[in-house]
Coordinates of C-alpha atoms in Angstrom, one line a residue:
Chain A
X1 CA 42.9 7.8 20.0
X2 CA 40.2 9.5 21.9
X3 CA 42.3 12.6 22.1
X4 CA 42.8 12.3 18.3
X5 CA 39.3 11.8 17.4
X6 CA 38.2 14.9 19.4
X7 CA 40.2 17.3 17.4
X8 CA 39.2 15.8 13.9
X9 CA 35.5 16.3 15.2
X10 CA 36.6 19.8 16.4
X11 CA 38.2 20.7 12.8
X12 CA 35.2 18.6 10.8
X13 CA 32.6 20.8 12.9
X14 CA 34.7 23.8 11.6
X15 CA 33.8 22.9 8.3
X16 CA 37.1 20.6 7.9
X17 CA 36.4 18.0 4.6
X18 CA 39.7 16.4 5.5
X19 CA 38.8 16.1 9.4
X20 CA 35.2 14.5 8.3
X21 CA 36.9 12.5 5.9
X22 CA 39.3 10.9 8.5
X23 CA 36.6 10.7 10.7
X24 CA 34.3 8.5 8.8
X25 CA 37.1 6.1 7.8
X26 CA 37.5 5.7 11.2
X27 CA 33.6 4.8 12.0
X28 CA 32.7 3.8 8.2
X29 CA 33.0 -0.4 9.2
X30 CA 29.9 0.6 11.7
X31 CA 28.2 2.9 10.3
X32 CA 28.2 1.1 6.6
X33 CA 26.7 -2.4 9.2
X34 CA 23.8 0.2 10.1
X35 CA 23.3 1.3 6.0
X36 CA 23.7 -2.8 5.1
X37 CA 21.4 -4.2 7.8
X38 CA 18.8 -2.1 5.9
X39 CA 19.7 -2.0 1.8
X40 CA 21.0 -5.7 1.8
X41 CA 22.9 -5.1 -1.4
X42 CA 26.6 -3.7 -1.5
X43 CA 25.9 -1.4 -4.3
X44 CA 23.1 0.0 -2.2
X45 CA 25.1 0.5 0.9
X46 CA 27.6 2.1 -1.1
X47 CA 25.1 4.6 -2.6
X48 CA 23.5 5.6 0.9
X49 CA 26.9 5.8 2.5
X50 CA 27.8 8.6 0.0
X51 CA 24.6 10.6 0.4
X52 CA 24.3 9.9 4.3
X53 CA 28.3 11.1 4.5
X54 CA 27.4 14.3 2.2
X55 CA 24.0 15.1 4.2
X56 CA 25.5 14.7 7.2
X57 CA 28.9 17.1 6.4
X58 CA 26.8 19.8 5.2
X59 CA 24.6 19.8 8.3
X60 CA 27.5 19.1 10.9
X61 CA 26.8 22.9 12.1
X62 CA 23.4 21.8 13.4
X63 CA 25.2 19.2 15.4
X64 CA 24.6 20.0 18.9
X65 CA 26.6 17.5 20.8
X66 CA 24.0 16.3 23.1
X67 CA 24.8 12.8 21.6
X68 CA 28.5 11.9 20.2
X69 CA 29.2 12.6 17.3
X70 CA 28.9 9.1 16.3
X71 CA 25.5 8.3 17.2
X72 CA 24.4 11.3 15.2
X73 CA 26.2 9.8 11.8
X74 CA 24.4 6.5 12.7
X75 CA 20.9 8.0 12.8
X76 CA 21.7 9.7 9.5
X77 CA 23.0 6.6 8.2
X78 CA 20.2 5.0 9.0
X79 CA 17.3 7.5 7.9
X80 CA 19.3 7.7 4.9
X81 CA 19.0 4.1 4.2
X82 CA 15.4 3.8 4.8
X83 CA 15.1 6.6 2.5
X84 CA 16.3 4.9 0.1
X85 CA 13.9 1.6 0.6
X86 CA 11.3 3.5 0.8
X87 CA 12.3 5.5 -2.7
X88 CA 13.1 1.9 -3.7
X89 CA 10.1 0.4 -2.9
X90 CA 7.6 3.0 -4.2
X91 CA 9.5 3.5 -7.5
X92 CA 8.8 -0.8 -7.6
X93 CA 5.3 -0.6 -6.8
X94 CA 4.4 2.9 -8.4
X95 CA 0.2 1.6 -9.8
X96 CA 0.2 -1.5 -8.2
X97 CA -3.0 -1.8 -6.5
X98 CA -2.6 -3.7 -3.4
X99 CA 0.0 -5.4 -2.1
X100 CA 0.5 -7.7 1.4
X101 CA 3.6 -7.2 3.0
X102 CA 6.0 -8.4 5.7
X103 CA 6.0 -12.2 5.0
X104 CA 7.7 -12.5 8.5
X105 CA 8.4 -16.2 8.1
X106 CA 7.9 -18.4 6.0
X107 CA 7.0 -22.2 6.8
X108 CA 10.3 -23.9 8.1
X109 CA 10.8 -27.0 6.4
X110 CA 13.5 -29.3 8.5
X111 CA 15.1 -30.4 6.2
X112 CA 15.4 -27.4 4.2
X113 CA 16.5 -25.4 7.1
X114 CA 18.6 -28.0 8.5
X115 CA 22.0 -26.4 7.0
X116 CA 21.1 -23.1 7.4
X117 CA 23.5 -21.4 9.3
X118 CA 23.2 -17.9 11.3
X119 CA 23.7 -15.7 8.8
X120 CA 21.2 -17.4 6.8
X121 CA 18.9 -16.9 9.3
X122 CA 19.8 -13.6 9.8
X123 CA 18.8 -12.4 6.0
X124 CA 15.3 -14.0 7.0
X125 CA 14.6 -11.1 9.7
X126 CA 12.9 -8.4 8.7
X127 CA 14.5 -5.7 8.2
X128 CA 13.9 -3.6 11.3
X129 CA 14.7 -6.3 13.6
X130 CA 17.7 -7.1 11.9
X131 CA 19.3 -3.3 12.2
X132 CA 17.7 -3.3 15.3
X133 CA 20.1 -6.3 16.6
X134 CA 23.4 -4.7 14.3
X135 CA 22.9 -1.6 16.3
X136 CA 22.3 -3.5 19.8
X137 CA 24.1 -7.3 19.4
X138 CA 26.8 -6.1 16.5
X139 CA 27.9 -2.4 17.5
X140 CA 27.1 -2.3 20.8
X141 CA 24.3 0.3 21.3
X142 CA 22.2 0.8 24.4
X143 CA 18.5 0.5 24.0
X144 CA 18.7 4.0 25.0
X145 CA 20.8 5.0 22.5
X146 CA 19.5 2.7 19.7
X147 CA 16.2 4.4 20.2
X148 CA 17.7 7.9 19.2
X149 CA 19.5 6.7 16.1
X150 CA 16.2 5.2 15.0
X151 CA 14.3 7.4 16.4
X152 CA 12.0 4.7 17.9
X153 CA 10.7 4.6 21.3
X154 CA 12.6 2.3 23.9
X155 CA 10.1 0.0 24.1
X156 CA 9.5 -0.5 20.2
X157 CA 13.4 -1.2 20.1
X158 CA 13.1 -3.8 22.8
X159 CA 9.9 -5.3 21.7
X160 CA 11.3 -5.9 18.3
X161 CA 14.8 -7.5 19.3
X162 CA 12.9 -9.7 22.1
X163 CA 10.9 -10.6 18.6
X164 CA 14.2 -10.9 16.5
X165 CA 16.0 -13.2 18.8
X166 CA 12.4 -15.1 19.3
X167 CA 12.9 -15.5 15.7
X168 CA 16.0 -17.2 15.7
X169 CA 15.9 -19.6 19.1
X170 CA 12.7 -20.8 17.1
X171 CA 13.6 -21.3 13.6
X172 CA 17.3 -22.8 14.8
X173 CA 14.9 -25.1 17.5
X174 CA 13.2 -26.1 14.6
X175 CA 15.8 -27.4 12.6
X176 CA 16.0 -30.3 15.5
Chain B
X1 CA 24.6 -26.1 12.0
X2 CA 22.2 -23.8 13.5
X3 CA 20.0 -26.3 15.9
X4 CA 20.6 -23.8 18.7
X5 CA 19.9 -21.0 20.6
X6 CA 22.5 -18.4 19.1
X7 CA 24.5 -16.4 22.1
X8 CA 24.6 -12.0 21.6
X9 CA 27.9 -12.4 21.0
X10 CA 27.4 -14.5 17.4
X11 CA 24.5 -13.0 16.7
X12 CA 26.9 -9.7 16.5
X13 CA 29.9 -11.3 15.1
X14 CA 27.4 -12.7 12.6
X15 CA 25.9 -9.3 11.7
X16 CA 29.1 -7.4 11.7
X17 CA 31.0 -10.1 9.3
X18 CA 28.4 -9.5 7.1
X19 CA 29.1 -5.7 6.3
X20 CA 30.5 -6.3 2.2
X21 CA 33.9 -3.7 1.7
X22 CA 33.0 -0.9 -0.1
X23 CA 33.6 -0.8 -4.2
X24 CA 36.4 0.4 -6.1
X25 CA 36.2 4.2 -6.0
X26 CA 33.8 4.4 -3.2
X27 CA 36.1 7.2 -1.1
X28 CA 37.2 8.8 -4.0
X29 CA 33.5 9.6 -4.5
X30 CA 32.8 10.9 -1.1
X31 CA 35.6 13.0 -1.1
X32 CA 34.5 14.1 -4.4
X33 CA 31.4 14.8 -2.5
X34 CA 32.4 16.5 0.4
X35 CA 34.7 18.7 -1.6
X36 CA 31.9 19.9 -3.4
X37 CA 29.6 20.4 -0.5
X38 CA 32.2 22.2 1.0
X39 CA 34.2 24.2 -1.0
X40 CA 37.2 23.3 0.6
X41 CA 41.0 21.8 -0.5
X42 CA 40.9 18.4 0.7
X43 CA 44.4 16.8 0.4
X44 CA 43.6 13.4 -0.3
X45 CA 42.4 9.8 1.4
X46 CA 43.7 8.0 3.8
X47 CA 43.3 4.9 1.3
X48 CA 45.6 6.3 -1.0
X49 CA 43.2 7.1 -3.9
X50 CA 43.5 10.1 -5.1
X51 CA 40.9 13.0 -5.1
X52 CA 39.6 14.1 -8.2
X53 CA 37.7 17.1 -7.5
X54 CA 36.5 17.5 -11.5
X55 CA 35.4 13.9 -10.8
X56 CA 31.4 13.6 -12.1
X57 CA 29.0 13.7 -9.3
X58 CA 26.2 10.9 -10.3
X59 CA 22.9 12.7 -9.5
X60 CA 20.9 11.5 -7.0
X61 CA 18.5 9.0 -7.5
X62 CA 15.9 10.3 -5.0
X63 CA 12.8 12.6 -6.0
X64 CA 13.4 15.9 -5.3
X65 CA 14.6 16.9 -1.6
X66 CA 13.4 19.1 0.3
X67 CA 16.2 19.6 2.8
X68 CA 17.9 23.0 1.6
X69 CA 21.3 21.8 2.8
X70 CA 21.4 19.1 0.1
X71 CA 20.5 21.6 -2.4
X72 CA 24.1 22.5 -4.0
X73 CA 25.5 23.5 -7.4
X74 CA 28.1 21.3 -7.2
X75 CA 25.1 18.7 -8.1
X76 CA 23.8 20.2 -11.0
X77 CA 24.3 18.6 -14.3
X78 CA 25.4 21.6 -16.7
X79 CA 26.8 18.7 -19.6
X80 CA 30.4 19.9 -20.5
X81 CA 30.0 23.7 -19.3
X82 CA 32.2 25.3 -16.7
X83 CA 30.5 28.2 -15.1
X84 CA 33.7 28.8 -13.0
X85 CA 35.6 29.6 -16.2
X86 CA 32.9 31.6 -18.6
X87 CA 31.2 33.6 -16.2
X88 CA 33.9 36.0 -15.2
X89 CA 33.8 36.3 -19.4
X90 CA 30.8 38.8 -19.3
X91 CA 31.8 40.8 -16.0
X92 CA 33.4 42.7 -19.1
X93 CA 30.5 42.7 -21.9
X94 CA 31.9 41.2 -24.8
X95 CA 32.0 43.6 -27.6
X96 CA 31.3 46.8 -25.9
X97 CA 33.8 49.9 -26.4
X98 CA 35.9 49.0 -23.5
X99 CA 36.1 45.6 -23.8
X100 CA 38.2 45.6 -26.4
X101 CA 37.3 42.8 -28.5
X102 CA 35.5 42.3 -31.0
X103 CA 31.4 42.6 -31.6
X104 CA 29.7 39.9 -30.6
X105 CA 32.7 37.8 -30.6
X106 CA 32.0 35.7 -27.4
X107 CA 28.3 36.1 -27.3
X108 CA 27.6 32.3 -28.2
X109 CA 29.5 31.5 -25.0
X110 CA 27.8 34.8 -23.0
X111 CA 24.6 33.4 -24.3
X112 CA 25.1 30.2 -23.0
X113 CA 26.8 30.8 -19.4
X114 CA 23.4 33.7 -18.9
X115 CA 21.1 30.5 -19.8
X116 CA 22.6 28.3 -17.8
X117 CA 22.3 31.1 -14.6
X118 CA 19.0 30.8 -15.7
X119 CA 18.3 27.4 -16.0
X120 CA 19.9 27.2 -12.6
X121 CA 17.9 29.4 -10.7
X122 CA 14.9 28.4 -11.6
X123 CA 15.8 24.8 -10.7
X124 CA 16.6 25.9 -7.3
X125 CA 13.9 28.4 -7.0
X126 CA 11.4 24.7 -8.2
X127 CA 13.0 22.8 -4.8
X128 CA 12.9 25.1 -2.9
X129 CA 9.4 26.3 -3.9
X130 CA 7.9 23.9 -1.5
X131 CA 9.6 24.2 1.2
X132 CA 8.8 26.6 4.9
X133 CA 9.1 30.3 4.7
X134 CA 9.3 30.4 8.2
X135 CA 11.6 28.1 9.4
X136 CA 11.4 25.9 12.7
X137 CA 14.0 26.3 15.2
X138 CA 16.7 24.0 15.1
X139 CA 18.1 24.1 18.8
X140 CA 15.1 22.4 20.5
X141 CA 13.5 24.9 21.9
X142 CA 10.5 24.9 19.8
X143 CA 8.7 21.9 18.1
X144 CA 5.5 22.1 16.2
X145 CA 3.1 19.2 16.8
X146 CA -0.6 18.8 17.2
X147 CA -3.3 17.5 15.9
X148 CA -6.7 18.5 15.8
X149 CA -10.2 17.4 14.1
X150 CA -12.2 19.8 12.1
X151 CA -14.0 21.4 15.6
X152 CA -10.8 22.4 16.4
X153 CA -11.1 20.8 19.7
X154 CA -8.6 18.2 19.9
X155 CA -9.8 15.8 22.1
X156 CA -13.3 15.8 21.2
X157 CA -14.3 12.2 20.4
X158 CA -17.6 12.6 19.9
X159 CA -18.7 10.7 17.2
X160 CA -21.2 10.8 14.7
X161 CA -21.5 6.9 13.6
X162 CA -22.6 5.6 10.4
X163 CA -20.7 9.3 8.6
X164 CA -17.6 9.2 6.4
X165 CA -15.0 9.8 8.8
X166 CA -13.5 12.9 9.5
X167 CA -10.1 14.1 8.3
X168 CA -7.9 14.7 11.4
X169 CA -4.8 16.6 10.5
X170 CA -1.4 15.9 12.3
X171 CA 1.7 17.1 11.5
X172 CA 5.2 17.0 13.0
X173 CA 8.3 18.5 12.5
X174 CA 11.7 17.6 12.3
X175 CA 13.8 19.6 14.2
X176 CA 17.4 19.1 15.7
X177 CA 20.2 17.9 12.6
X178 CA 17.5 18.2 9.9
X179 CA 14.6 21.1 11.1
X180 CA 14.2 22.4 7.9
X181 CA 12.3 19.4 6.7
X182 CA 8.9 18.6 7.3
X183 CA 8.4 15.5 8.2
X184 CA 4.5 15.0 8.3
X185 CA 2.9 12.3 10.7
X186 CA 0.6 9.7 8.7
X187 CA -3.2 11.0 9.5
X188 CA -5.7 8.3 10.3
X189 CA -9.1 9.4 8.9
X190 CA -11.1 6.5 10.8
X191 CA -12.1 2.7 11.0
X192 CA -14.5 1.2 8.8
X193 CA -16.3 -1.9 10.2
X194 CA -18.3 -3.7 7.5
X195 CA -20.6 -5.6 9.9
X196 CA -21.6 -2.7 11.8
X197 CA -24.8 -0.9 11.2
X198 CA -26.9 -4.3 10.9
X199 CA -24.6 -5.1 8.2
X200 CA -24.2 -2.0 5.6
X201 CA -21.5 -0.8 7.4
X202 CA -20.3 1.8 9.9
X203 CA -17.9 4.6 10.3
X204 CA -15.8 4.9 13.4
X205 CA -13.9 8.4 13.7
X206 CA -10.3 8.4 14.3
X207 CA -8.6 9.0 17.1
X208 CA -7.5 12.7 17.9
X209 CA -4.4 11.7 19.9
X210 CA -1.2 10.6 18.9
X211 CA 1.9 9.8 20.8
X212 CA 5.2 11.0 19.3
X213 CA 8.6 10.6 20.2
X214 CA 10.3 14.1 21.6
X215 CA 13.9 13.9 22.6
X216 CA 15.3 13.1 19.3
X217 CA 16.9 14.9 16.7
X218 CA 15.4 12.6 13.7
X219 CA 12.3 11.3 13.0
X220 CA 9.5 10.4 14.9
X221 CA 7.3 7.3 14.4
X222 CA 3.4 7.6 15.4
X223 CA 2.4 5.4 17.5
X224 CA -1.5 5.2 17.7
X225 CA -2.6 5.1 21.1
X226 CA -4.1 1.7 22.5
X227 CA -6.8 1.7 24.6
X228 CA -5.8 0.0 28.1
X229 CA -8.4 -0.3 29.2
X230 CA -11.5 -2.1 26.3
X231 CA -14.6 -1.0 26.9
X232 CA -13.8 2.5 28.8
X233 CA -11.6 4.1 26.2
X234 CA -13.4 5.7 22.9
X235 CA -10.5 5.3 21.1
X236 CA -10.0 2.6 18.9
X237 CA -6.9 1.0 18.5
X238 CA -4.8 -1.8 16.8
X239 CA -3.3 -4.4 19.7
X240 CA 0.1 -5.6 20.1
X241 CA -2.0 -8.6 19.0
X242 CA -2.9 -7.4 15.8
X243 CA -6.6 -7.6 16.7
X244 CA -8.7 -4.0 16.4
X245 CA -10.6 -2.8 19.1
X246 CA -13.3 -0.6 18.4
X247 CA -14.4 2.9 19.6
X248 CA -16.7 0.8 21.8
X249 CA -14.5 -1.4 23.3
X250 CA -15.6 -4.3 21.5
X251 CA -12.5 -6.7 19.9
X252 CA -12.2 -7.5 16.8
X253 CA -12.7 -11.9 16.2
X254 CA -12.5 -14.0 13.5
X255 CA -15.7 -15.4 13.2
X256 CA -17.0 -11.6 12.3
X257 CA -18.3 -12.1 8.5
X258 CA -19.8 -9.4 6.1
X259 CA -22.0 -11.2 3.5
X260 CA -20.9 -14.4 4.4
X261 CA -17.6 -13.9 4.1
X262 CA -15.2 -13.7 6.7
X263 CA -13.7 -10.2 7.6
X264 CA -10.1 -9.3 8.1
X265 CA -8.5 -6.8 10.2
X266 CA -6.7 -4.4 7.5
X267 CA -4.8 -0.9 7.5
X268 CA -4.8 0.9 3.8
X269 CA -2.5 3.4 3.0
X270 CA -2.5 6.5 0.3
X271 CA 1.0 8.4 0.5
X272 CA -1.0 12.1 1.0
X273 CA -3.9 13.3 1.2
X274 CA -3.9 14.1 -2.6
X275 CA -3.3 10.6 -3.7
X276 CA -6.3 10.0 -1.4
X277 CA -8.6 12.3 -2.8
X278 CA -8.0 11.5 -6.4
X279 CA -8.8 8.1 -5.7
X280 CA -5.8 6.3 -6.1
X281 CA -5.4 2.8 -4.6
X282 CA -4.2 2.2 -1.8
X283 CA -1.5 -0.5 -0.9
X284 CA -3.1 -2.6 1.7
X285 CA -1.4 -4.1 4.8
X286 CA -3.0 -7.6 6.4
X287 CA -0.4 -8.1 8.7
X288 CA 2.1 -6.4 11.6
X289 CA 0.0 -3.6 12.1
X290 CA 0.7 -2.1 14.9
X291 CA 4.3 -1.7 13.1
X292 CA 2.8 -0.5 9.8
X293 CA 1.1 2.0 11.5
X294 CA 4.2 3.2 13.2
X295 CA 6.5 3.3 10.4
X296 CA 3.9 4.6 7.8
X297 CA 5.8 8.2 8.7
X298 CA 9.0 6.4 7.1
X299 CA 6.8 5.7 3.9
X300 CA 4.9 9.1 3.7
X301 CA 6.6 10.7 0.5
X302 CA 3.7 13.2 -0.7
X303 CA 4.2 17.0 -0.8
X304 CA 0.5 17.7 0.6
X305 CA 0.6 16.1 3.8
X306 CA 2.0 12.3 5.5
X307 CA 0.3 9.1 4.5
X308 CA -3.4 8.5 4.6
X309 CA -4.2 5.3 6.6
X310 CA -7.7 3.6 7.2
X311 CA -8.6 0.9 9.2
X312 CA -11.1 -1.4 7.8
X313 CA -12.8 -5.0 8.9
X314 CA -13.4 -6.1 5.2
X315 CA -13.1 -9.4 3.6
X316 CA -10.1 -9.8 1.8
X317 CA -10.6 -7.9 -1.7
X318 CA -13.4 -6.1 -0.9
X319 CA -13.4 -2.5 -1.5
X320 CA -13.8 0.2 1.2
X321 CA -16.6 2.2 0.4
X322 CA -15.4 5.4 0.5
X323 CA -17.4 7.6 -2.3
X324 CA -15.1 10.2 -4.2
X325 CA -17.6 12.8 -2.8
X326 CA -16.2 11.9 0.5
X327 CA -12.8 11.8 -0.2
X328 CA -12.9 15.5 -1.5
X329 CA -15.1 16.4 1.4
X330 CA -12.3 15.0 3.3
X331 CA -9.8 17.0 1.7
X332 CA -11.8 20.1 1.8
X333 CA -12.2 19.8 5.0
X334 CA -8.5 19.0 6.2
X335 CA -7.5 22.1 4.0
X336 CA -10.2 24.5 5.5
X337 CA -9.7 23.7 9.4
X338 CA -6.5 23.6 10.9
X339 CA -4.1 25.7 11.4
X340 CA 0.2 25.7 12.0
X341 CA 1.2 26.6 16.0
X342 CA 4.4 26.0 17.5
X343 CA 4.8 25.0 20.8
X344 CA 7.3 25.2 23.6
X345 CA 8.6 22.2 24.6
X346 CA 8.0 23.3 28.2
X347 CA 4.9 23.5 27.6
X348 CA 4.2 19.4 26.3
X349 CA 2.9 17.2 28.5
X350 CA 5.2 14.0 29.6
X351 CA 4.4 11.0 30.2
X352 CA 6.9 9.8 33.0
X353 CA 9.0 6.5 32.0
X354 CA 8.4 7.1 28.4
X355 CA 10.2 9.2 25.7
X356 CA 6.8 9.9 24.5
X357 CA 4.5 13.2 24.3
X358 CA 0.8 13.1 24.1
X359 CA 0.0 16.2 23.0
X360 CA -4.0 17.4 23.5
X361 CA -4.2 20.7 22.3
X362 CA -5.4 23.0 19.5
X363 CA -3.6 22.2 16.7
X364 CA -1.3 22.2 14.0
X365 CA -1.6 22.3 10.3
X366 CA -2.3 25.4 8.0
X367 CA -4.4 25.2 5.1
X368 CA -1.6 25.3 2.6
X369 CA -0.1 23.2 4.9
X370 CA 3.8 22.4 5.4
X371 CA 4.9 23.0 1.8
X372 CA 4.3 26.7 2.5
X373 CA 4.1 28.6 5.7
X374 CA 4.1 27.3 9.6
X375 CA 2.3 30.5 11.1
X376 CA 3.5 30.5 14.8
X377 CA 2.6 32.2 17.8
X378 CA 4.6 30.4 20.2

């Protein structure tokens, strides 16, 4: 499989669309979990999975190996996805004066959060903790390495999934 | 239920169970996509759907990019033309003596395929109008960072209290997988404290160093640097706690008011320097600072330079007084004084243990800034 993968990456590097294309059906179950963590709607993982797959095809000559080949499509994935946020969310608030943002949590009600199960609690972490923990807790990702697909320092990554899991030990304790 | 603590193992089953299957039609469009950015026979999908290679290419829905390699014909709306098919009709000009057909007989269609070449290059020749003349190296062996204050002495902190701040240009660029794109670091023009000054008000400069991330082939978040030390440092700073400390070393606290009503610790943000200037609002940020700060890079979107952030201690709603004569002094200013240098990488200074550079050095942006022309003399 290994062995398999290497050539596909060889012939893709060469410029291959059927290589690439092989290649990202492999990885797409990951790298779409990196797009989704961010975009939270199907539609929009779709849409950044497209452009992050084109982007990163036409740009596979600047590859330079020093990471795989994987982790590079994962930080494209990802910058692609907070691109599109970021379009998202100044084409939304394009003239609005001020707005507050990052409601981190909101006031845990027991009984209200008493049937709320992980993945419910989950969609209530903000955003960059919760592709923080897909890269780490779901995909398996070093802090090193999740640091260069973000593009955060170490210390931001772990500080924010030492928040994340903080998050939910406390809002699951809370439901007791 | 979820009344416990959740082991890394569900957390990641959770998260990965999550992922939604792609629509109907989502491989056919990327190989539709990846044909078209590379010009090449693809012979199908693993999935079994088929590759339709005349298949309509939805434009994008982002502004325009400024990454050339996204810049492709294949995504250019032309309605029902075919260039591939009419151009090759006027290698031959239709009508002359040896073309032998008739006058004028394909001129409507001549007529339309030369418009269309033109409409074409000037839509390239408009994204790419923006973009470097002088490229940055993409194999790592140069990045161009800096930052600098109007003296052009960057780690000059001397302050002059009570002023308008002053506009402190930084700038970094992308190199590795994407170098061709600026990406341009969010500039912090200073921290207003509206208790200072017996009350009317104060002006604290910015800081004039940044940290930045350097071993990566993306972006890089700014990360203001905190003061370890309050009291010593004349930088001020936003704590992991959320609190500001000021230039003197002083901490923000609650009980701080400004006319009787109580102050809060606030970050506002322009997306460029020209949004700035013209006196648009800003969105305003109350909480998570320290991480607005370092992802405002993420949110910059302006062509004339990253995201505009000041710090103020303001009640809630209150307005920052910052006169329109000082924003376009401030944008004068940031136009007029700096400069584009590249630097070796060997030639940054590292902080052990961290993947961080702090960069003090003469700095960075030209007047014209990124959209044009990085001068470099490294």
């Amino acid at each position: 499989m290994v062995r398999e993968s290497t050539g596909l990456q060889e012939r893709a590097r060469e410029g291959d669309a059927a290589a690439f294309g092989e290649l990202i059906r492999m990885w797409d179950r990951d790298l779409r979990g990196v797009a989704w963590s961010v975009v939270r709607t199907q539609t929009d993982t779709d849409d950044v999975m497209q452009r992050a797959y084109e982007k990163a095809f036409v740009s596979l000559t600047s590859f330079n190996g020093t990471s795989s080949l994987k982790t590079w499509l994962h930080s494209i994935c990802y910058r692609t996805a907070l691109d599109h946020v970021r379009y998202e969310n100044r084409r939304r608030h394009d003239g609005v004066e001020t707005l507050e943002v990052v409601p981190a949590v909101a006031s845990t009600d027991g009984a209200a959060m008493a049937n709320l199960e992980l993945d419910e609690l989950l969609e209530r972490l903000p955003d960059e903790q919760r592709v923080l923990l897909m890269l780490t807790a779901g995909l398996g990702y070093s802090f090193d390495e999740t640091a260069e697909i973000t593009g955060l320092a170490r210390g931001t990554v772990a500080s924010r999934i030492s928040r994340a899991r903080a998050n939910l030990d406390r809002w699951s304790s809370d439901v007791e | 239920m979820s009344n416990r603590p959740f082991n890394e193992y569900e957390v990641g089953e959770a998260l990965r169970s999550g992922v939604p299957e792609p629509a109907q039609g989502y491989w056919a469009d990327i190989d539709a996509r990846l044909q078209a950015a590379g010009g090449r026979e693809n012979d199908g999908s693993a999935d079994g759907e088929r590759l339709d290679g005349r298949r309509r290419i939805e434009s994008r829905r982002e502004p325009v990019n400024m990454d050339p390699v996204n810049i492709y014909m294949g995504d250019m709306d032309m309605g029902d033309m075919d260039m591939g098919d009419e151009v090759p009709q006027i290698d031959v000009a239709p009508g002359s003596v040896d073309s032998g057909q008739e006058p004028l007989r394909y001129w409507p269609m001549a007529a339309a395929a030369a418009l269309a070449l033109v409409v074409g290059v000037v839509a390239v020749g408009m994204v790419r109008e923006p973009r470097s003349s002088t490229p940055v190296a993409a194999d790592r062996e140069s990045v161009t960072v800096g930052v600098a204050d109007q003296t052009g002495a960057a780690n000059d902190t001397e302050s002059t209290p009570g002023r308008a701040p002053v506009a402190n240009e930084t700038a970094m660029i992308q190199f590795g997988d994407d170098s061709s794109r600026p990406l341009i670091s969010p500039q912090l023009l200073g921290t207003f404290d509206c208790a200072g000054n017996g009350g009317t008000g104060f002006w604290w400069p910015a800081p004039v160093m940044i940290g930045m991330s350097s071993d990566l082939g993306g972006g890089f978040p700014l990360e203001l640097v905190v003061p370890a030390d309050p009291g010593i440092s004349p930088f001020p700073g936003v704590a992991d706690d959320g609190s500001l400390q000021l230039p003197d070393g002083s901490v923000t606290s609650d009980e701080v008011t400004c006319n009787g009503d109580a102050i809060q610790l606030q970050i506002h943000e322009w997306s460029d320097l020209d949004s700035f200037v013209r006196g648009e609002p800003p969105v305003v940020y109350f909480d998570n600072l320290v991480q607005v700060v370092n992802d405002s890079s993420l949110r910059g979107t302006g062509p004339s330079s990253g995201p505009v952030l000041v710090a103020a201690m303001l009640p809630l709603d209150a307005e920052l007084p910052l006169s329109l004569e000082a924003r376009a002094q401030i944008g004068d200013q940031s136009v007029s004084s700096t400069v584009i240098r590249t630097m070796p990488i060997d030639d940054m200074v590292l902080e052990p243990q961290q993947s961080q550079v702090f960069i003090e050095g003469p700095v960075v942006l030209r007047a014209d800034s990124f959209a044009n022309e990085i001068d470099s003399d490294g």
